[in-house]
Each structure stands twice: as structure tokens, then as C-alpha cells.
mmCIF file of C-alpha atoms and ligand atoms in Angstrom:
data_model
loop_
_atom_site.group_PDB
_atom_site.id
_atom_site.type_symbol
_atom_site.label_atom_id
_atom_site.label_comp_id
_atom_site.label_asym_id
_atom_site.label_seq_id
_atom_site.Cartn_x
_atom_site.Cartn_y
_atom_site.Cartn_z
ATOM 1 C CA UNK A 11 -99.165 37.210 -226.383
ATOM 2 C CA UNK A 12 -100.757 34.202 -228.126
ATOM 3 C CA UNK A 13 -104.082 33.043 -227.472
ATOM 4 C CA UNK A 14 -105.332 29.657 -228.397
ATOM 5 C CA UNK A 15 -109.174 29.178 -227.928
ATOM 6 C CA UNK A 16 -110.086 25.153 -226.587
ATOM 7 C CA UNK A 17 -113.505 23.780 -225.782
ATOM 8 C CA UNK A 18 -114.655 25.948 -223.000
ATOM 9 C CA UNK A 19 -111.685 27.950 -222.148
ATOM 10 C CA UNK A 20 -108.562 29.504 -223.513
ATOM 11 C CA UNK A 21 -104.727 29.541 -223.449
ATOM 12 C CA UNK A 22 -102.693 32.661 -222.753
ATOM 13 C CA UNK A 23 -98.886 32.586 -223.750
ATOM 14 C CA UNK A 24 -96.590 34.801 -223.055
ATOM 15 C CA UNK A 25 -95.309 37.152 -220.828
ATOM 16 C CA UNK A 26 -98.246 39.356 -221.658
ATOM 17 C CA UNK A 27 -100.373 36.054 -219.730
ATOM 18 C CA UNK A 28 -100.643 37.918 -216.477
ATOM 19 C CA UNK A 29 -102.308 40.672 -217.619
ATOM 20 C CA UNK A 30 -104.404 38.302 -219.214
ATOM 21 C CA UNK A 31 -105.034 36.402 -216.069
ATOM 22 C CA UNK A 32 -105.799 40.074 -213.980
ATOM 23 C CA UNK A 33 -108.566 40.649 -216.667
ATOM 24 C CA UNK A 34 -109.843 37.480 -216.170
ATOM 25 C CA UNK A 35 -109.682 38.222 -212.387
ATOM 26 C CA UNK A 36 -111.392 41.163 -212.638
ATOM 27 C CA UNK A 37 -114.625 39.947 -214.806
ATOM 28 C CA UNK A 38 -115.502 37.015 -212.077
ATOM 29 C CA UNK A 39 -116.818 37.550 -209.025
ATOM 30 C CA UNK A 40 -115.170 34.737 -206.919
ATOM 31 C CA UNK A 41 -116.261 34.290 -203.150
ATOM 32 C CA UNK A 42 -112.550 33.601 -202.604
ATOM 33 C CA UNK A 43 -109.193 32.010 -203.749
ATOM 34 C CA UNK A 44 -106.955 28.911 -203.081
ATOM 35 C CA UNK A 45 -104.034 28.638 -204.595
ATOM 36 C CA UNK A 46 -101.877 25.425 -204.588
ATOM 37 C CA UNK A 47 -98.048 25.203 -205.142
ATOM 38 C CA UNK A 48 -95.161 22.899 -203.919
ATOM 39 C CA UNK A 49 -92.203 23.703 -202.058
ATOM 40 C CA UNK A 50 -90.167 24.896 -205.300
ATOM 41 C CA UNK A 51 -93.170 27.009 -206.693
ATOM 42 C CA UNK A 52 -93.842 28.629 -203.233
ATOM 43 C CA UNK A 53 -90.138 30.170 -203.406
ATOM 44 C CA UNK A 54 -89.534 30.589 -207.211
ATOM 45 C CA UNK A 55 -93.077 31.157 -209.022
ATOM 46 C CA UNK A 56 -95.174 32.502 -206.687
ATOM 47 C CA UNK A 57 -93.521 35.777 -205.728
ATOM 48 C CA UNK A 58 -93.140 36.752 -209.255
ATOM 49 C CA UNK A 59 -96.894 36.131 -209.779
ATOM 50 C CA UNK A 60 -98.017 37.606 -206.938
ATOM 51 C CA UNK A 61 -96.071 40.912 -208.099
ATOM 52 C CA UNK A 62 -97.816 41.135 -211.395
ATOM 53 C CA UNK A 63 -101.376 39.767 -209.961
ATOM 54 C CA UNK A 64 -101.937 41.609 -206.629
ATOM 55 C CA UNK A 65 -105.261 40.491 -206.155
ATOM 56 C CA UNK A 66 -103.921 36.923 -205.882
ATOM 57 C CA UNK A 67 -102.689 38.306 -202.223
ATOM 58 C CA UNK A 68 -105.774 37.213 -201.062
ATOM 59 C CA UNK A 69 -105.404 33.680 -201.666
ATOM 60 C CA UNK A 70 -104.865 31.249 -199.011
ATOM 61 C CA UNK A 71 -102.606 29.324 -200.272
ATOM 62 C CA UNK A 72 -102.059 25.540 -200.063
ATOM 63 C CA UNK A 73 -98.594 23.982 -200.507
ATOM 64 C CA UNK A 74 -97.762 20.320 -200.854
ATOM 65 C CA UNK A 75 -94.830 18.514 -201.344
ATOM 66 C CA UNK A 76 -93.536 17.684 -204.533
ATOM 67 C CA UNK A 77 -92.466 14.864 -207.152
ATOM 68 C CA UNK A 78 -95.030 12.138 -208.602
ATOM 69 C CA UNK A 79 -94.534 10.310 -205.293
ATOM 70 C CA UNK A 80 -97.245 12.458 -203.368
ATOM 71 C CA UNK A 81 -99.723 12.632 -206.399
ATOM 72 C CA UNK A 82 -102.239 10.146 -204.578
ATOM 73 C CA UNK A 83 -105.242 10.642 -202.550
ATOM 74 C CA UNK A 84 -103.754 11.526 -199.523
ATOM 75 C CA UNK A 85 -102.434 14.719 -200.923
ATOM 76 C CA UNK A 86 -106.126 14.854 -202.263
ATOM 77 C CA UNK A 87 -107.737 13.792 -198.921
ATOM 78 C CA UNK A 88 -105.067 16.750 -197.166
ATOM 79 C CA UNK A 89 -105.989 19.623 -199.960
ATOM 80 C CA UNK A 90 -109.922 18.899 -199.715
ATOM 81 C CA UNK A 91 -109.556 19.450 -195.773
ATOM 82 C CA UNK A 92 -107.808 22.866 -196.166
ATOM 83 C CA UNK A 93 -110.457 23.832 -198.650
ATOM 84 C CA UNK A 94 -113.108 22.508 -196.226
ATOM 85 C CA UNK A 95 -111.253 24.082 -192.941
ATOM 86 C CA UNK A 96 -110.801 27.069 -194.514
ATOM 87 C CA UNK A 97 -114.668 27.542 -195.909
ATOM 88 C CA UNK A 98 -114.166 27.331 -199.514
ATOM 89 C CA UNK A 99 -117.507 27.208 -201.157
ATOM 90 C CA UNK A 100 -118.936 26.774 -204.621
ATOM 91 C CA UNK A 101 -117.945 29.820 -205.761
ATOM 92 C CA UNK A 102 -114.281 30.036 -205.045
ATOM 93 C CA UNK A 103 -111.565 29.372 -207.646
ATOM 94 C CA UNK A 104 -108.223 27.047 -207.337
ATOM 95 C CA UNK A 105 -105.243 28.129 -208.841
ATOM 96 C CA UNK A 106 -102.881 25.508 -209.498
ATOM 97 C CA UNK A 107 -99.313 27.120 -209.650
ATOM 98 C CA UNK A 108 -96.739 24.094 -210.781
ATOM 99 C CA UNK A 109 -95.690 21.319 -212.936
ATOM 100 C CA UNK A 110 -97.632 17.938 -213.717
ATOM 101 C CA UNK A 111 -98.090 16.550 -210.559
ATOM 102 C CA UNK A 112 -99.675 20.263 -209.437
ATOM 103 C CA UNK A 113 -101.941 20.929 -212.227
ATOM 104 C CA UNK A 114 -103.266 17.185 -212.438
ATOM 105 C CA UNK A 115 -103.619 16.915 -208.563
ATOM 106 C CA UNK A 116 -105.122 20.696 -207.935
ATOM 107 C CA UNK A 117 -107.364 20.003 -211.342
ATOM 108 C CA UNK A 118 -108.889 16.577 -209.677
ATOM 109 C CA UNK A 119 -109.388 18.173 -205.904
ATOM 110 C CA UNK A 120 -111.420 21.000 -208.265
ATOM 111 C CA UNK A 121 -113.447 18.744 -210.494
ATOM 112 C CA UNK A 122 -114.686 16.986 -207.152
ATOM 113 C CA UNK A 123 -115.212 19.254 -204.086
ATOM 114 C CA UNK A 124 -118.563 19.979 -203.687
ATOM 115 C CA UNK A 125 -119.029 18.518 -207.192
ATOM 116 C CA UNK A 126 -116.944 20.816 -208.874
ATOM 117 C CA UNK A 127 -115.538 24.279 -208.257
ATOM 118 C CA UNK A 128 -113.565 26.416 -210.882
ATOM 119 C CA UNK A 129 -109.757 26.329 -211.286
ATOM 120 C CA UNK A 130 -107.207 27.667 -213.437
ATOM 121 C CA UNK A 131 -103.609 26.569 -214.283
ATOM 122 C CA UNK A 132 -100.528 28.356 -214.270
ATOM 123 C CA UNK A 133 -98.182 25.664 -215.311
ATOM 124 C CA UNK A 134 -94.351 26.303 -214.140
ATOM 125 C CA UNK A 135 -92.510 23.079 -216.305
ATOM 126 C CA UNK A 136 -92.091 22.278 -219.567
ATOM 127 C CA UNK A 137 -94.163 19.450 -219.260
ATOM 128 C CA UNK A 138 -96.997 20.936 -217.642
ATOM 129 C CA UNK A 139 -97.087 24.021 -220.165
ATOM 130 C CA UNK A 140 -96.849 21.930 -223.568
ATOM 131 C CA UNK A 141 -99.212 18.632 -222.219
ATOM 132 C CA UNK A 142 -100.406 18.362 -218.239
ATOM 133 C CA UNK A 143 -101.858 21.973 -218.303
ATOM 134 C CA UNK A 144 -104.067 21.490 -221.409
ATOM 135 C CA UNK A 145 -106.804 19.352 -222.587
ATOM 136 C CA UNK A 146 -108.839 18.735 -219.107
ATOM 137 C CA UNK A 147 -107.611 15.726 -218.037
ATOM 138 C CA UNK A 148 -107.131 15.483 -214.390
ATOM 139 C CA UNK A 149 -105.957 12.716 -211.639
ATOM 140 C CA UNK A 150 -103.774 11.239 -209.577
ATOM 141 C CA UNK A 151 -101.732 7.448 -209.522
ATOM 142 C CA UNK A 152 -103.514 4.666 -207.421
ATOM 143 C CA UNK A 153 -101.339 1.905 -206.274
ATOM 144 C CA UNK A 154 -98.395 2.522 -207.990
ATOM 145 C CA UNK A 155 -100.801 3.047 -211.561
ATOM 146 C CA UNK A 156 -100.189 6.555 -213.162
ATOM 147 C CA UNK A 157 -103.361 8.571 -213.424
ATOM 148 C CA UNK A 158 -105.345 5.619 -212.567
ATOM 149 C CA UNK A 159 -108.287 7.957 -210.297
ATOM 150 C CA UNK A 160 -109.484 10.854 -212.315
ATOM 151 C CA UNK A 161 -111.514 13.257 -214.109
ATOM 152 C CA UNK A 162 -112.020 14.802 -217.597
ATOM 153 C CA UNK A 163 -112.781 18.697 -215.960
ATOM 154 C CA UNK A 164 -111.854 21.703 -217.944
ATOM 155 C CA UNK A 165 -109.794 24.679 -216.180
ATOM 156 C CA UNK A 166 -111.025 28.207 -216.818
ATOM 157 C CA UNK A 167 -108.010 28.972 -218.186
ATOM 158 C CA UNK A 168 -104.310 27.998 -218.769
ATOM 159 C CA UNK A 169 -102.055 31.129 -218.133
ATOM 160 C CA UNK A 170 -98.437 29.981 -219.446
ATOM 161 C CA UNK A 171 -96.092 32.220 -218.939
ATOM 162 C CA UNK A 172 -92.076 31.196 -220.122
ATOM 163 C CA UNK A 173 -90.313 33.342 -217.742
ATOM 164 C CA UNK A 174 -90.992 29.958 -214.860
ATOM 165 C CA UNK A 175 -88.831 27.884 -216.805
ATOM 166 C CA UNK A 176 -85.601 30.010 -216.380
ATOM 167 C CA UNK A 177 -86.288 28.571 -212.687
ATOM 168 C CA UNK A 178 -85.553 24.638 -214.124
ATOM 169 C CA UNK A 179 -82.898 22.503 -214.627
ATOM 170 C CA UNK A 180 -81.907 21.317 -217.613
ATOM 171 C CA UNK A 181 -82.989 17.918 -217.038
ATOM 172 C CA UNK A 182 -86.334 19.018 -216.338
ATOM 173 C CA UNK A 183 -86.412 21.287 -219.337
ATOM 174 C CA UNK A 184 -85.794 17.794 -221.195
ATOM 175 C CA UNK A 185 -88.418 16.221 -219.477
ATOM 176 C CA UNK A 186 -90.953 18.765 -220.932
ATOM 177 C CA UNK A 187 -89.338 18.197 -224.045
ATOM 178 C CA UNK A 188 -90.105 14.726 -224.557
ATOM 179 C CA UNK A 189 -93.943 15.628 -224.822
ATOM 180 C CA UNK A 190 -92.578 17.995 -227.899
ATOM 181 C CA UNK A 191 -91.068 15.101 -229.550
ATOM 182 C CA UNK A 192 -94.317 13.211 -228.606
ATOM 183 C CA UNK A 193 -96.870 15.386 -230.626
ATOM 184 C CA UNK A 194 -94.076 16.121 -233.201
ATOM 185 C CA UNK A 195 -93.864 11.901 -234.025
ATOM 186 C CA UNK A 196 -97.740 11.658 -234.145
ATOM 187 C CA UNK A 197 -99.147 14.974 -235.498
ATOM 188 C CA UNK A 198 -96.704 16.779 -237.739
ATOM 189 C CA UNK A 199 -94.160 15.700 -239.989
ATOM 190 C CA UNK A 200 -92.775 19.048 -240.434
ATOM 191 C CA UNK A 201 -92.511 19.988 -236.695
ATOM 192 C CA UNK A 202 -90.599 17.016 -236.756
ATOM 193 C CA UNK A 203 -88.344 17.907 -239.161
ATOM 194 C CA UNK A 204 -87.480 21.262 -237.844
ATOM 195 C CA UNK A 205 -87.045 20.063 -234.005
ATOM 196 C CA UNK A 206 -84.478 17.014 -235.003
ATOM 197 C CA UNK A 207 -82.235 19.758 -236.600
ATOM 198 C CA UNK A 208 -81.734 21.161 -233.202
ATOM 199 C CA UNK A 209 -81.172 19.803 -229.849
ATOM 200 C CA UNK A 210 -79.334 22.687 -228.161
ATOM 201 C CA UNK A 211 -80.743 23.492 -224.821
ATOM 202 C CA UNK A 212 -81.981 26.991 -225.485
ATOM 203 C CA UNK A 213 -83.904 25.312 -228.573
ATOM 204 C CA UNK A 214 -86.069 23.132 -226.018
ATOM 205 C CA UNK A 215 -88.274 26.223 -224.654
ATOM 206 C CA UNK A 216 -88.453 28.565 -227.174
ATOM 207 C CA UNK A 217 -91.545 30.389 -227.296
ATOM 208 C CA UNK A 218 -92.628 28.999 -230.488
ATOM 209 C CA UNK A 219 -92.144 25.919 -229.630
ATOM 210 C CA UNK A 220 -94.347 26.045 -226.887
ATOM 211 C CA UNK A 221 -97.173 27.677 -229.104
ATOM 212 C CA UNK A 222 -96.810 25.319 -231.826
ATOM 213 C CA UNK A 223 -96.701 21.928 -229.303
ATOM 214 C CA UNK A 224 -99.815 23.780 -227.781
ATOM 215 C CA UNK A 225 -101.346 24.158 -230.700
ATOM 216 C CA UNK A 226 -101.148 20.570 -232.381
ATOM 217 C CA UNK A 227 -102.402 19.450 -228.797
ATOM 218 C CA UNK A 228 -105.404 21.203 -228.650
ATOM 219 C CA UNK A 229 -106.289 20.670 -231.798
ATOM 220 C CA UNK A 230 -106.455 16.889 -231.300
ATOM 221 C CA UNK A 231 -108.320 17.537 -227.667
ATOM 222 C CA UNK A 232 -110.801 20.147 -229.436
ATOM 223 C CA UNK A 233 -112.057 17.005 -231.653
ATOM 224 C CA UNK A 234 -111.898 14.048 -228.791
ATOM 225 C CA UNK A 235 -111.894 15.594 -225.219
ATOM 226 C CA UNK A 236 -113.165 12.244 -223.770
ATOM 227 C CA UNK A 237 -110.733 10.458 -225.781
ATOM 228 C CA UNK A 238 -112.522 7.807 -227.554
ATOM 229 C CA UNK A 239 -110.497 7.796 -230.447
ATOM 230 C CA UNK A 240 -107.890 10.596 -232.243
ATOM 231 C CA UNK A 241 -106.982 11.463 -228.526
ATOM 232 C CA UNK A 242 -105.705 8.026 -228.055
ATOM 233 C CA UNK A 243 -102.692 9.256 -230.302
ATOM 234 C CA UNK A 244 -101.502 11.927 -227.276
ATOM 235 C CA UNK A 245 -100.589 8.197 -225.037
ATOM 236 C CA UNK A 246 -97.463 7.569 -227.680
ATOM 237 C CA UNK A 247 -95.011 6.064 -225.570
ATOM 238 C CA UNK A 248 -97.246 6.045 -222.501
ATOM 239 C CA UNK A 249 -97.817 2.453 -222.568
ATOM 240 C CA UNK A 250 -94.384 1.254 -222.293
ATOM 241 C CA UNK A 251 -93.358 4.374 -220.487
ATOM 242 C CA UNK A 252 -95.587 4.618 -218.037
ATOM 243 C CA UNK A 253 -94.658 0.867 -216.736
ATOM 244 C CA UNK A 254 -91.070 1.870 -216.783
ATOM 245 C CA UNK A 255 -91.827 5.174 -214.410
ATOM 246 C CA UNK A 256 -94.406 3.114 -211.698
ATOM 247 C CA UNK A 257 -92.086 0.618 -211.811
ATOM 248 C CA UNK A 258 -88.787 2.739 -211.235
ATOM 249 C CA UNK A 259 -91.132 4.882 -208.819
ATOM 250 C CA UNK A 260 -91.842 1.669 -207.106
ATOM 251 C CA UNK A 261 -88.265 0.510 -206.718
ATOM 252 C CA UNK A 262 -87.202 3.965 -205.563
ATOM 253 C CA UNK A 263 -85.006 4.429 -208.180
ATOM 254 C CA UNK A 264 -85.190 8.357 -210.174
ATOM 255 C CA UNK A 265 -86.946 8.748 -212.782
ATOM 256 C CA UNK A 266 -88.980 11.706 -214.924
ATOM 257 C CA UNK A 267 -91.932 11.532 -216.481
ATOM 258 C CA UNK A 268 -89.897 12.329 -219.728
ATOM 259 C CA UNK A 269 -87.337 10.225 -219.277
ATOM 260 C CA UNK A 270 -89.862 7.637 -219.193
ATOM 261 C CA UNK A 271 -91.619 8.180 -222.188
ATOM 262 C CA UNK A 272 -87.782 8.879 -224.697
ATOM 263 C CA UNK A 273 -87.345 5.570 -223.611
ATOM 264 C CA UNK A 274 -91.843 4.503 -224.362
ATOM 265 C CA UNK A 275 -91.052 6.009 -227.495
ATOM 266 C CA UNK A 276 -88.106 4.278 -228.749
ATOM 267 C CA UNK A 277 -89.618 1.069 -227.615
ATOM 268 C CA UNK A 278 -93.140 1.290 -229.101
ATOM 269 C CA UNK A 279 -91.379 2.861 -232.465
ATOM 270 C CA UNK A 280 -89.545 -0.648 -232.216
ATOM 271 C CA UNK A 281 -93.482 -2.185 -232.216
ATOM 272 C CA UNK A 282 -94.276 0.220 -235.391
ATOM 273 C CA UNK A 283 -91.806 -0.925 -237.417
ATOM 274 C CA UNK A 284 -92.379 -4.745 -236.650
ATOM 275 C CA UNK A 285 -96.056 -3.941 -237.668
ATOM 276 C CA UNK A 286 -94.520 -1.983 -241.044
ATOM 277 C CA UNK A 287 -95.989 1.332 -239.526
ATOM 278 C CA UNK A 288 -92.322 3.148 -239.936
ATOM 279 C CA UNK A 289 -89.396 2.288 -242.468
ATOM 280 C CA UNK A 290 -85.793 1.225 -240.757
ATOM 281 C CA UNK A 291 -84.877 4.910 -241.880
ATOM 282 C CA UNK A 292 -87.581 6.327 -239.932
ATOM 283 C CA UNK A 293 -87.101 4.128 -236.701
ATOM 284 C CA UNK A 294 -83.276 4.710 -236.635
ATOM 285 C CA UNK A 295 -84.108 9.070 -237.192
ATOM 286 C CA UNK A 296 -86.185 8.703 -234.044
ATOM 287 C CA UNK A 297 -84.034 6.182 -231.887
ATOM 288 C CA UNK A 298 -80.601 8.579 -232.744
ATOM 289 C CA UNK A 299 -82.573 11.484 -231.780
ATOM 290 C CA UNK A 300 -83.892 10.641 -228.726
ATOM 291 C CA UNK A 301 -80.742 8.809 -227.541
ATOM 292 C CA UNK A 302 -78.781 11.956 -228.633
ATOM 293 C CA UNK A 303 -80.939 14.270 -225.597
ATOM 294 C CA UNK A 304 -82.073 11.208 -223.294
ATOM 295 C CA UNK A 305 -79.738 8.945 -221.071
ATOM 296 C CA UNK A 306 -79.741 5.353 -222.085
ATOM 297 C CA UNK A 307 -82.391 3.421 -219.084
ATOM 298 C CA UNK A 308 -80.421 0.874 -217.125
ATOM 299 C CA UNK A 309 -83.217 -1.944 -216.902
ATOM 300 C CA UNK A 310 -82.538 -4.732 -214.682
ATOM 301 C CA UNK A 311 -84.704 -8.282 -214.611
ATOM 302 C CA UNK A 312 -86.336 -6.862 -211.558
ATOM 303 C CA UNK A 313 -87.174 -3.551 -213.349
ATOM 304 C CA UNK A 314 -88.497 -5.514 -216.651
ATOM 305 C CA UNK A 315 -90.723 -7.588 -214.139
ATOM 306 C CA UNK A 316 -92.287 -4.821 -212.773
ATOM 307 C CA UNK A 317 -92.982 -3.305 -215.957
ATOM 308 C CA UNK A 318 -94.785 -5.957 -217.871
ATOM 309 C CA UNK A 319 -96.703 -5.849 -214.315
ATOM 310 C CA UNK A 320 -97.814 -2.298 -215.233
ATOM 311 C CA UNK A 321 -98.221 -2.957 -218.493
ATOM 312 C CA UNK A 322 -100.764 -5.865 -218.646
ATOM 313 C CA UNK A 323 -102.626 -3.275 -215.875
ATOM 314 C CA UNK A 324 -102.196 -0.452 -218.495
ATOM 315 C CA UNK A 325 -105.688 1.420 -218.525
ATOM 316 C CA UNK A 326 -105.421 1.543 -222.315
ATOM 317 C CA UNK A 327 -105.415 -2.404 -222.234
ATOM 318 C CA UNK A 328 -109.205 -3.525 -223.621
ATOM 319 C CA UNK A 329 -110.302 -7.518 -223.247
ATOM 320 C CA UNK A 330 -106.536 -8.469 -222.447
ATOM 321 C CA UNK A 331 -105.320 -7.391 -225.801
ATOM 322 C CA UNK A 332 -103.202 -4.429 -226.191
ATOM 323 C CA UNK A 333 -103.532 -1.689 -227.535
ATOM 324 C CA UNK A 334 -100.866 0.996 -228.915
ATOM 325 C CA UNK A 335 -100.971 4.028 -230.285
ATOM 326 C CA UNK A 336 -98.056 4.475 -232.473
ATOM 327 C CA UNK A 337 -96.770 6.754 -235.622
ATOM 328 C CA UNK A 338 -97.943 5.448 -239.255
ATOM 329 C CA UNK A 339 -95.209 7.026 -240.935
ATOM 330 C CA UNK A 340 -93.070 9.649 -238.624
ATOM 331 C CA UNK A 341 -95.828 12.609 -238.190
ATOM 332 C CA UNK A 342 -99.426 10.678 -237.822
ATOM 333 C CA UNK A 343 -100.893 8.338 -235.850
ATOM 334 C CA UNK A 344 -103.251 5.272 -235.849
ATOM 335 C CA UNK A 345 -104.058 2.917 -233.378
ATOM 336 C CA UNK A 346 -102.720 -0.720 -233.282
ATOM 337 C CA UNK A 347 -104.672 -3.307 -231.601
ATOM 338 C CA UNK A 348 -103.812 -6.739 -230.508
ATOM 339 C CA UNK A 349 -100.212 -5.944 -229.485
ATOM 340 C CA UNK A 350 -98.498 -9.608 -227.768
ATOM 341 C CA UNK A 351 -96.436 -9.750 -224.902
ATOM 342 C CA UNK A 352 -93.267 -11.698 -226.965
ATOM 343 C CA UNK A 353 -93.843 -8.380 -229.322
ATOM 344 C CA UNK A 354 -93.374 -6.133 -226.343
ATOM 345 C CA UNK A 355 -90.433 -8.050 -224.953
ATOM 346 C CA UNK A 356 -88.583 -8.747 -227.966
ATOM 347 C CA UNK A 357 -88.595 -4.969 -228.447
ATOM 348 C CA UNK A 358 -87.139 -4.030 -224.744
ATOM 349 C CA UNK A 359 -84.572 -7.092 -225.749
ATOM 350 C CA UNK A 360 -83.875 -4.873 -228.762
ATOM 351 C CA UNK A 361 -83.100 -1.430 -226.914
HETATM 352 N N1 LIG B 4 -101.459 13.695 -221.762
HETATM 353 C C1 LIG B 4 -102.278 13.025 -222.706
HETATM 354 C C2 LIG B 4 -103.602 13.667 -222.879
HETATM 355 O O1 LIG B 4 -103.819 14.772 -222.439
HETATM 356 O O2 LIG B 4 -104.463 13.072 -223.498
#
């Protein structure tokens, strides 16, 4: 098992985690437990958990319905009446058992009932074990705006354990992925280098992987948890790819978190090498290898509306100018301000 120490808490990995998570069981002295899942986590995750931590047999547990769609305050409003009905007090602990949407969600309910109650996360995806699960940040979208209400609230612990993502698809394996490719383009040349020589399936959750895109995350969160600068880097084709998902979201059209950010990525790499940031050598690496794992985006002039919408309503937007964070050469990161809306749109013209 591997065990990275963050700010307050640590990361297990492995599938040595759960006897990590019955030790750290065992030490607290919790009044009682609530543990939240979706539909898919109830019947694939939870039985194998609950075999290998017994004690979690005592949890009452809370399942919502999932995909992105339900991450808003009504799922909140819905989880913080169970707790309530159910006589949760300071002292119990939330376990949040699932991907993104689960982790963020259950991680925002526990940073504001009664002020603030432990939680943990066992993260079940890709995504969630190499980016949601990690770092504190917590939330949920607000009219049609990803992660617009939230929290910076650390977990207790972050108990990742592989064997839940023989349970995926392989399109959801891919959307974790794209959060590998993320940290790889902004924090580590050589990662970089070693993932773009493979792109076979099995590749994409190797337990290395995992550690390493773990480890180059919280490194980055250690220094700026509250994100006032080098944690600015981690939103590398958020900007443009969060606009693409509220807006696809909105149109009820299907779309992963992922998928949306290949495509953020190739269009803010785009903005880089307008602003000299990468060479043409470097842009066309990254373009070929995300187009080689990620479907091309079919964007329609009702899609493109939308997202310049989102975009000009982008939280990361400061006195209407805008701001990106994109790679300075493949493998680091700096922040570019004063980005124009002709830039942006001569770039999606471009893809
Ligand atoms: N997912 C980006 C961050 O944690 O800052």
C-alpha cells in the first residue's frame, strides 16, 4: 500500500486501503455513520466494502441518484434531511462511496451540517481517485455553473482502492484519464513522456499511475489549498471545458466530465501556442494524443452559444478579463491573463 501524507489527512492506495480504513475506524470514536452512494455504488462497491470493513454495517446509508445532473442543492437539501431525520450529530462521520459527483456532493453536505462534521472518501472512478477525491475542494453546480456553491473542507481520509474500477466502462476509465493527461501537461514533463507512449486501455489505471497522478496533485494542493495561485494550474482545460459540459448538460446532450476537458485541453493548448507558451511540435504531440483516446466533439452554433455563455460566467473570470491557466512548455504551468473572446473563438474555429 502507498501512503501519501496531505495537509491534514492522508491517502491510502491500494488494496491494502481497507485495512487502512478499519484502523482508522477503530482509533475514532464516532457517535455514528452515514454513508452515501448512488445507485451503481450501492450494487457494485458497497458489498465488497462492507465485506472487508464490517463495522461499516452500522451505517445508515444514503443513496442518491447519479450523473452530474443531480449534483445541486436539492440532492444537498434531500441528504441534510436524512442526516437530520435520522439524528446525525456532530460527532458522526460521512462516508462518501463514489465517483465525482459523490465525493464533491457528500464532501459539501459534510463541510456544512451543523457547521461541519467529519467525512472520508472512498472514491470508485478514475476521476474521483486521481482529482475529485483529493485536495478538499467540495461543491455542487448552481444553475447550470459547475461547482459554482462550495467549500474548501478537508476529508479525514481518502481510501482508494483499484479493485472499484474493474466495475467501469471503458469510457469512464477514459474519463478519469483525462485528469492524468491534465497534471501530466502542467506538472511533469516526464510523466508526460511516458503516458503518450501508451494509450492501451489496461495502461489508463495502472496502479502507478494512480500514485504518481496522486502524487503531482497533492503536491501542488499541499502548497495552495485555497488556490490563490500554483493551484490555479489543476483548472487546465476547465475553462473551455467546463462551458462545453454545462452547456451539453444543458441541451441534454451526453457528455463526461473528461470528455469535456480532452476537448478544454486541445482548445486552450490552441490559446498557448497563439501566446508562444508551446512550439507547433508541442501543440500537435498533445492534439494527436488526445484525439487518438477522445472522440472528436460535434459542436453546433447552438452548442458554441451556450458555451461562450458559460465561459464569460467562468468563476476563474476576474474584472471581465480572462484568465487561463495553460502549459509553458508541455510539463509546467503559468497563468495567462487577459485572454479575448476573438482568441477563444478563433481557437474552437480551429478544432
Ligand atoms: N480539480 C481541481 C482542483 O482540485 O483544484
Amino acid at each position: 500500500m502507498s501512503i501519501i501524507k496531505s495537509t491534514t489527512y492522508s491517502v491510502y492506495i491500494g488494496d491494502k486501503s481497507f485495512d487502512a480504513l478499519n484502523n482508522f475506524l477503530k482509533k475514532k470514536t464516532y457517535s455514528s455513520y452515514f454513508l452515501i452512494c448512488d445507485e451503481h455504488t450501492f450494487q457494485y462497491c458497497l458489498p465488497n466494502l462492507l465485506f472487508n470493513c464490517p463495522i461499516l454495517n452500522e451505517a445508515e446509508i444514503i443513496e442518491l441518484e447519479s450523473g452530474e445532473q443531480h449534483k445541486h442543492l436539492e440532492t444537498c437539501i434531500q441528504v441534510w434531511g436524512a442526516l437530520t431525520d435520522s439524528g446525525a450529530d456532530k460527532k458522526s462521520l460521512i462516508i462518501n462511496l463514489g465517483g465525482g459527483v459523490i465525493t464533491d456532493l457528500g464532501g459539501f453536505v459534510a463541510s456544512t451540517f451543523k457547521r461541519g462534521i467529519d467525512f472520508i472518501n472512498i472514491p470508485t472512478t478514475l476521476l474521483s481517485m486521481v482529482d475529485a477525491s483529493v485536495g478538499g475542494k467540495t461543491g455542487v453546480d448552481f444553475e447550470g455553473i459547475k461547482n459554482h456553491i462550495g467549500t474548501t473542507y478537508e476529508p479525514k481520509g481518502v481510501y482508494v482502492n483499484p479493485v472499484f474500477l474493474e466495475t467501469l466502462s471503458e469510457r469512464h476509465i477514459r474519463n478519469g484519464y483525462a485528469e492524468i493527461i491534465k497534471i501530466a501537461l502542467i506538472a511533469d514533463p516526464a510523466f508526460w513522456n511516458d503516458i503518450k507512449q501508451s494509450s492501451t486501455t489496461p495502461h489508463f489505471y495502472s496502479e502507478e499511475l494512480i500514485i504518481h497522478a496522486i502524487e503531482l496533485k497533492n503536491a501542488i494542493v499541499k502548497k495552495d489549498l485555497y488556490e490563490n495561485d500554483l493551484r490555479k494550474s489543476l483548472n487546465f482545460g476547465h475553462s473551455v471545458g467546463h462551458a462545453l459540459e454545462s452547456s451539453l448538460l444543458k441541451l441534454n446532450k451526453d457528455i463526461l466530465h473528461g470528455e469535456a476537458i480532452a476537448f478544454g485541453m486541445i482548445i486552450e493548448s490552441i490559446i498557448a501556442y497563439e501566446f508562444k507558451r508551446i512550439t507547433k511540435k508541442e501543440l500537435n504531440e498533445i492534439c494527436n494524443y488526445i484525439n487518438s483516446i477522445y472522440p472528436k466533439i460535434k459542436l453546433n452554433n447552438e452548442v458554441k452559444k451556450w458555451m461562450f455563455e458559460y465561459i464569460f460566467h467562468d468563476k476563474k473570470n476576474d474584472n471581465g478579463s480572462l484568465n487561463f491557466a495553460l502549459p509553458d512548455s508541455i510539463g509546467y504551468y503559468k497563468l495567462q491573463a487577459g485572454i479575448k473572446d476573438e482568441q477563444i473563438k478563433a481557437a474552437i474555429a480551429r478544432y
